[in-house]
mmCIF file of C-alpha atoms and ligand atoms in Angstrom:
data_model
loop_
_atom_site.group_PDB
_atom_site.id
_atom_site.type_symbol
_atom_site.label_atom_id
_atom_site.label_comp_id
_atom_site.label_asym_id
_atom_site.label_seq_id
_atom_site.Cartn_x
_atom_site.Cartn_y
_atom_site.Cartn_z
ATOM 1 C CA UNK L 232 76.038 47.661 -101.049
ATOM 2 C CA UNK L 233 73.855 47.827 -104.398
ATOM 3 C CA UNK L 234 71.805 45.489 -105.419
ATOM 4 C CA UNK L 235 73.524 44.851 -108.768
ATOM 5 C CA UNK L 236 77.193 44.761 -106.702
ATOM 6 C CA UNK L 237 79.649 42.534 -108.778
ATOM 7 C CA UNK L 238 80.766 40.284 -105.674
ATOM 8 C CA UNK L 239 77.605 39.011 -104.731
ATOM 9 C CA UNK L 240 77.480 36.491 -107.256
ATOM 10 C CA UNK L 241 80.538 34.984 -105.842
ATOM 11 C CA UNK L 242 79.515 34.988 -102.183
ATOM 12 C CA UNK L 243 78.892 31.691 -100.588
ATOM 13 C CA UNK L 244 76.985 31.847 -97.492
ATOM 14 C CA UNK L 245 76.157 29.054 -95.284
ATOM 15 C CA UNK L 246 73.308 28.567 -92.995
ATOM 16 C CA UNK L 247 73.204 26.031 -90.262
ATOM 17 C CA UNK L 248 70.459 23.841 -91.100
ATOM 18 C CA UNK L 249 70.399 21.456 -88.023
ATOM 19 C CA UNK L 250 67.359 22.913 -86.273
ATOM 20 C CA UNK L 251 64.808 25.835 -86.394
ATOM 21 C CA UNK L 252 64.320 28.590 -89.447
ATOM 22 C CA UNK L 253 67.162 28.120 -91.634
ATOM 23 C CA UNK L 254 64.847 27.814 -94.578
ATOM 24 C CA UNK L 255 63.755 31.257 -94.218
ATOM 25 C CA UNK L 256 67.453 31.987 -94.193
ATOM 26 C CA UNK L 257 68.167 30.395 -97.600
ATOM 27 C CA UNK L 258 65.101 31.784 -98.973
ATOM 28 C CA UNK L 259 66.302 35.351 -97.811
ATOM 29 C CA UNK L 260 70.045 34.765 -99.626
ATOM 30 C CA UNK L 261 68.546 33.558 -102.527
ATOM 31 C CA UNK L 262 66.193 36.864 -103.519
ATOM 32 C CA UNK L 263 69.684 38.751 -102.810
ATOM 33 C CA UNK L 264 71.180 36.200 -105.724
ATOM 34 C CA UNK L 265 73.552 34.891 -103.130
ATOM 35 C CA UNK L 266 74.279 31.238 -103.239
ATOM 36 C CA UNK L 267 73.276 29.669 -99.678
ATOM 37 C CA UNK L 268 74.360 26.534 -98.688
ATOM 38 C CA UNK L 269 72.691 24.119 -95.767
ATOM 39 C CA UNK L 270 75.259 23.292 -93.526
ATOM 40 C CA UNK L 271 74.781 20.136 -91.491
ATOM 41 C CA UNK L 272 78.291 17.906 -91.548
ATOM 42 C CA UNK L 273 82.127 19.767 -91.178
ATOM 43 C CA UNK L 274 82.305 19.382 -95.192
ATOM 44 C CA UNK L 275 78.907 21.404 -96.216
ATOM 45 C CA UNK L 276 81.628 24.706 -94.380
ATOM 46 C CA UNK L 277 84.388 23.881 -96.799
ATOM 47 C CA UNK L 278 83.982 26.552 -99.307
ATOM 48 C CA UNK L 279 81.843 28.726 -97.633
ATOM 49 C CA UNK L 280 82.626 32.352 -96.925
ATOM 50 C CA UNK L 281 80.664 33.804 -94.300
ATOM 51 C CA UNK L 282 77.749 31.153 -92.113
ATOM 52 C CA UNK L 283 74.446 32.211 -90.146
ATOM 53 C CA UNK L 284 73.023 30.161 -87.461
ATOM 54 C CA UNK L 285 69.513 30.655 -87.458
ATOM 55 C CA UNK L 286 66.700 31.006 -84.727
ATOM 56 C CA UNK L 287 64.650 28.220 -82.903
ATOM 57 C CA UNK L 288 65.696 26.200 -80.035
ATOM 58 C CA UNK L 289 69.276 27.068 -78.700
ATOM 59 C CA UNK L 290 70.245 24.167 -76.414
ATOM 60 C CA UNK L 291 69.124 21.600 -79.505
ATOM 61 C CA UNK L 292 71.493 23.798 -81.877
ATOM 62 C CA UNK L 293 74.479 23.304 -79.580
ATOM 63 C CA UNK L 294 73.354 19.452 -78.569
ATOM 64 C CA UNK L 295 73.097 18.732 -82.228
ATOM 65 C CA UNK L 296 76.036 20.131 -83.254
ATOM 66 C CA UNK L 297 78.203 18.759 -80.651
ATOM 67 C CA UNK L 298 76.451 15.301 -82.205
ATOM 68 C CA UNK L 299 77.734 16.250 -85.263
ATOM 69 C CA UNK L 300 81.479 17.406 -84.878
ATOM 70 C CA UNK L 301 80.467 20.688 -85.926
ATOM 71 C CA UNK L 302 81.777 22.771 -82.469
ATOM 72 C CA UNK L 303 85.584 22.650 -83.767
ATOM 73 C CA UNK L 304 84.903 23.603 -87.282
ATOM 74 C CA UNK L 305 82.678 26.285 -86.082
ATOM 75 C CA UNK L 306 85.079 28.211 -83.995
ATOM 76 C CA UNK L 307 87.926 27.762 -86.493
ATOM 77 C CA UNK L 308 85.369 29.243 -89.072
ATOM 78 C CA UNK L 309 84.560 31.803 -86.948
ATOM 79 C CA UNK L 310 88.511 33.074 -86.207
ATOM 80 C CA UNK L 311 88.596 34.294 -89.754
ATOM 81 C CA UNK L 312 84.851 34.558 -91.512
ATOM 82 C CA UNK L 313 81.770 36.344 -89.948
ATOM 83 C CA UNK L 314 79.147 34.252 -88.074
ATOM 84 C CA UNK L 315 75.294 35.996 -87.729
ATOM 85 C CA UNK L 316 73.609 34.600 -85.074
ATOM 86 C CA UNK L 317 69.824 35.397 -85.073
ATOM 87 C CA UNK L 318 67.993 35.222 -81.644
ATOM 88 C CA UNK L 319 68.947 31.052 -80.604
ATOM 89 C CA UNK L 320 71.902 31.659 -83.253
ATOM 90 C CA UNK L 321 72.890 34.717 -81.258
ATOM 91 C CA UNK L 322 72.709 32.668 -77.997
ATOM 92 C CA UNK L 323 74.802 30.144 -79.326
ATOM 93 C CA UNK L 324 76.997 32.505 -80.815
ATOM 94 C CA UNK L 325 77.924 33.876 -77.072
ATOM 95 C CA UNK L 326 80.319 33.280 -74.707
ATOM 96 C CA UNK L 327 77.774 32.961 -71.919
ATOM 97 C CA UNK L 328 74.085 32.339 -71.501
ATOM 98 C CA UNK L 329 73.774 31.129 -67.922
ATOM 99 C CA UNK L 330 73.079 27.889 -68.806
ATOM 100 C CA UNK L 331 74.261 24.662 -69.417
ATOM 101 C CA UNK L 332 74.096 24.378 -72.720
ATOM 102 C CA UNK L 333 76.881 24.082 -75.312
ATOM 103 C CA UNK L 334 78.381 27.565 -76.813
ATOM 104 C CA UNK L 335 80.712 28.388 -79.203
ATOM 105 C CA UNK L 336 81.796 31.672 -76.887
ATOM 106 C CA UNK L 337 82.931 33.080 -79.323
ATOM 107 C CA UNK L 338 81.329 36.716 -79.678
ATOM 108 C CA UNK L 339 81.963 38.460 -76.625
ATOM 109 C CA UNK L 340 78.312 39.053 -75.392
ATOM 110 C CA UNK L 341 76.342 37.672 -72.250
ATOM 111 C CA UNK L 342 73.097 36.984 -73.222
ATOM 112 C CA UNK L 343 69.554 36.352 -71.126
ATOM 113 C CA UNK L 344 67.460 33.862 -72.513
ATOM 114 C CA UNK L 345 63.830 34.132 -72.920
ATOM 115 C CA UNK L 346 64.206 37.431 -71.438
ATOM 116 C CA UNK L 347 60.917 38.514 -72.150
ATOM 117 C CA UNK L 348 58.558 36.453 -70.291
ATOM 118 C CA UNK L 349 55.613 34.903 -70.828
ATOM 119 C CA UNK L 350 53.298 37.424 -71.182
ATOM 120 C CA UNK L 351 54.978 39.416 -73.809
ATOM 121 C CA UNK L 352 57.094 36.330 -74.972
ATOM 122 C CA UNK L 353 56.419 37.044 -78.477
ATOM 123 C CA UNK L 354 56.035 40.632 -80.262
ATOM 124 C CA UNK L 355 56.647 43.170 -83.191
ATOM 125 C CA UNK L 356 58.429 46.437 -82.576
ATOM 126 C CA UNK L 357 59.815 49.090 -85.144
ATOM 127 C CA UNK L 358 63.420 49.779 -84.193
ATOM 128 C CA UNK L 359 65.531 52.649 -85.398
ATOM 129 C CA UNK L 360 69.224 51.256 -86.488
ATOM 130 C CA UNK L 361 71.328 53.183 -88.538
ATOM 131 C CA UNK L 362 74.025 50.597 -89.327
ATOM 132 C CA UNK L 363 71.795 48.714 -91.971
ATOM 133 C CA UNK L 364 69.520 52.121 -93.330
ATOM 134 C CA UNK L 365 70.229 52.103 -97.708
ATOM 135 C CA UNK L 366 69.629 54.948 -99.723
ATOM 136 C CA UNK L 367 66.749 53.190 -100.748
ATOM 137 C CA UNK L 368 65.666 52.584 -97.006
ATOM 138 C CA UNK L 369 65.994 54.118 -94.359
ATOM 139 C CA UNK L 370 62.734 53.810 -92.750
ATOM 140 C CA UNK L 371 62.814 51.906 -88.957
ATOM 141 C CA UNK L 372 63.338 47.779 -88.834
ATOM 142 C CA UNK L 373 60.145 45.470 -88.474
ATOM 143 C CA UNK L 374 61.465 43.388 -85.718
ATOM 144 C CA UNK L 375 59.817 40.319 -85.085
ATOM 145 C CA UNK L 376 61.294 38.519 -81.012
ATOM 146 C CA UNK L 377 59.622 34.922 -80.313
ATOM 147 C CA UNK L 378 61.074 34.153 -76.915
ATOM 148 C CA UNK L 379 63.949 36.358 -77.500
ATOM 149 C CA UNK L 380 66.871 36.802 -75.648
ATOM 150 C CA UNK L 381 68.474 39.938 -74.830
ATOM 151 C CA UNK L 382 72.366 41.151 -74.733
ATOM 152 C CA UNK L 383 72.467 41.486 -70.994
ATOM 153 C CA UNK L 384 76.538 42.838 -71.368
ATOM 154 C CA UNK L 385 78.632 43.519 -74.417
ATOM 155 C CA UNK L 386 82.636 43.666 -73.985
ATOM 156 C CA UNK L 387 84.564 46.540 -75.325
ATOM 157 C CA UNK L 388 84.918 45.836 -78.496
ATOM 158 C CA UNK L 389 81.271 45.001 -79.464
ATOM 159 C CA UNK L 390 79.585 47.940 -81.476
ATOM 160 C CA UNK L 391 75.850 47.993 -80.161
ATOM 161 C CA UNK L 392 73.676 48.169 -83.331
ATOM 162 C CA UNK L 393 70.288 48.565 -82.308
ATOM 163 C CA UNK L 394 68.179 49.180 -78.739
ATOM 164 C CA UNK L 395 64.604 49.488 -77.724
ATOM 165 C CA UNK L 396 63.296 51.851 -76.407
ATOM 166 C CA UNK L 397 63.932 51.240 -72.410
ATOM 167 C CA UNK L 398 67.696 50.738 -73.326
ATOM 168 C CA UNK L 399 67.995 46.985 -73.797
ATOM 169 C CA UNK L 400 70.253 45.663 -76.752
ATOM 170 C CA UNK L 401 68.833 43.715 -79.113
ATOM 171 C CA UNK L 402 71.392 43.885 -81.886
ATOM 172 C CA UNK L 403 75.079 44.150 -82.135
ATOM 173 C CA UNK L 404 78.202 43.490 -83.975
ATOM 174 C CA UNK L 405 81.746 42.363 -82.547
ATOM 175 C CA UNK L 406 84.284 42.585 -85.601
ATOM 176 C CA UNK L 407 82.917 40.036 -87.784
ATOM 177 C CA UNK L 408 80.449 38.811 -85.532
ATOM 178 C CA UNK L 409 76.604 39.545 -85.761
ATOM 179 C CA UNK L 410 73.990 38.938 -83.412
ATOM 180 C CA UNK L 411 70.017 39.834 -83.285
ATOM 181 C CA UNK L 412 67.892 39.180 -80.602
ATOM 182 C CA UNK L 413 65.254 39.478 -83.253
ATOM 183 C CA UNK L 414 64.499 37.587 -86.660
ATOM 184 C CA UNK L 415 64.924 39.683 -90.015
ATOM 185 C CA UNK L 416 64.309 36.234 -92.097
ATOM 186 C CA UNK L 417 60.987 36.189 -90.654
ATOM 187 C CA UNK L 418 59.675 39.927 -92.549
ATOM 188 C CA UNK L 419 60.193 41.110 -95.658
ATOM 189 C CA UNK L 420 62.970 43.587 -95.432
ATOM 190 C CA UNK L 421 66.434 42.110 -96.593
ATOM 191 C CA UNK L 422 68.688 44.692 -94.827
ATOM 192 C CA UNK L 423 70.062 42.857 -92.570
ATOM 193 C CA UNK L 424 70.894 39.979 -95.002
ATOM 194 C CA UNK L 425 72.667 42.115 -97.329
ATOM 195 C CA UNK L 426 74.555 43.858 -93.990
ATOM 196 C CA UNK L 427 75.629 40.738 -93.098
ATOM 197 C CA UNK L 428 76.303 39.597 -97.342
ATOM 198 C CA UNK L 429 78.337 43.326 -96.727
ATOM 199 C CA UNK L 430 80.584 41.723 -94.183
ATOM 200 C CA UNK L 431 81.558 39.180 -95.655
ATOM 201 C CA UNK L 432 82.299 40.251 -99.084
ATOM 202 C CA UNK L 433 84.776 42.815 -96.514
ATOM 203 C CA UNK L 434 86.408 39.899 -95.117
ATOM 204 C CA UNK L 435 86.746 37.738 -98.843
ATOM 205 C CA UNK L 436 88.551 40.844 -99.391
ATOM 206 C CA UNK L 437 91.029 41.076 -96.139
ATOM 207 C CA UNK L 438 93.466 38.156 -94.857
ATOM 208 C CA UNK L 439 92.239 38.109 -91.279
HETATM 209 N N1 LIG X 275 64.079 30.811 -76.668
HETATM 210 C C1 LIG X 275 64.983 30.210 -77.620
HETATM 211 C C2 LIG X 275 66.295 29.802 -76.925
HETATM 212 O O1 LIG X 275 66.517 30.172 -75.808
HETATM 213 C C3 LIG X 275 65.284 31.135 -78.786
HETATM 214 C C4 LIG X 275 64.008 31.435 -79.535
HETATM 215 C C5 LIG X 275 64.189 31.757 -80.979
HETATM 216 O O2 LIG X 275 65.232 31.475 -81.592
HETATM 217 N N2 LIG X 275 63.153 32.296 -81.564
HETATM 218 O O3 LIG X 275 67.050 29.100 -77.500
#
């Protein structure tokens, strides 16, 4: 995608805005010139073409929006526009998390919570992934974790997108499903926003 591509301006992305970063989220969209939307009640995803769920607190994402009848409308969403899950997002985004917590199950990933302890619950690494390199960049991704999960076991038809170095996933894609263990909307490099902007200009284009 270019930066001056037509369909952008008629993208309407959604970001769940119940808990955690979804302002960095909007912000992100709106440098890109996409319209973003806060979604927080069933009707804030009725003209909305593609939604993120954002990072922060995973359990509280799915308590909340259980609360607010937004389970259902997710799913449905979610069987014909993409869904990005970053890091809680991704965990909610799952089918399985080893916890009790509410999921959507929908992406066919098992994730591990917190998988990085305590010690190193938080860093930076540079990852290679060649899925969201532009012509304009196609230097490594500044990945930021905070109490990150990893992608413990992808089904078949998940495309891993990016590793680190021992091996573990951290990133991956299942149709139009996108998860990161990391958080893009925390650094300055808008790749994986327009990647995911990408998708769903694809599926505004396809009947799914
Ligand atoms: N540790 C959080 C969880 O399990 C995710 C952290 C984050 O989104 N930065 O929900």
């Amino acid at each position: 995608m270019s930066p001056d591509d037509g369909g952008i301006n008629n993208v309407k992305i959604g970001v769940l805005a119940l808990q955690g970063d979804f302002a960095e989220h909007v912000q992100m969209l709106g440098k890109l010139g996409v319209q973003a939307v806060e979604v927080r009640l069933p009707r804030d995803m009725a003209d909305i073409d593609g939604l993120i769920i954002p990072g922060g607190e995973s359990t509280t994402i799915g308590k909340l929006s259980v609360a607010f009848g937004l389970m259902a409308p997710i799913r449905q969403f979610g069987l014909k526009k993409p869904i990005w899950g970053t890091c809680a997002g991704a965990i909610f985004l799952a089918k399985e998390s080893r916890h009790d917590q509410p999921m959507l199950k929908l992406m066919d990933i098992v994730v591990l919570r917190n998988a990085f302890g305590r010690q190193v619950d938080s860093f930076k690494t540079h990852l290679e992934i060649p899925a969201i390199i532009t012509p304009e960049n196609r230097g490594p991704f500044h990945a930021v974790f905070i109490r990150a999960p990893l992608i413990e076991q992808a089904g078949p038809d998940v495309e891993i997108l990016a590793r680190l170095a021992d091996g573990r996933i951290v990133a991956a894609r299942q149709d139009y499903f996108l998860a990161t263990s990391f958080h893009p909307e925390l650094t300055g490099d808008d790749r994986f926003h327009r990647y995911f902007v990408q998708m769903t200009l694809n599926s505004k284009g396809m009947s799914k």
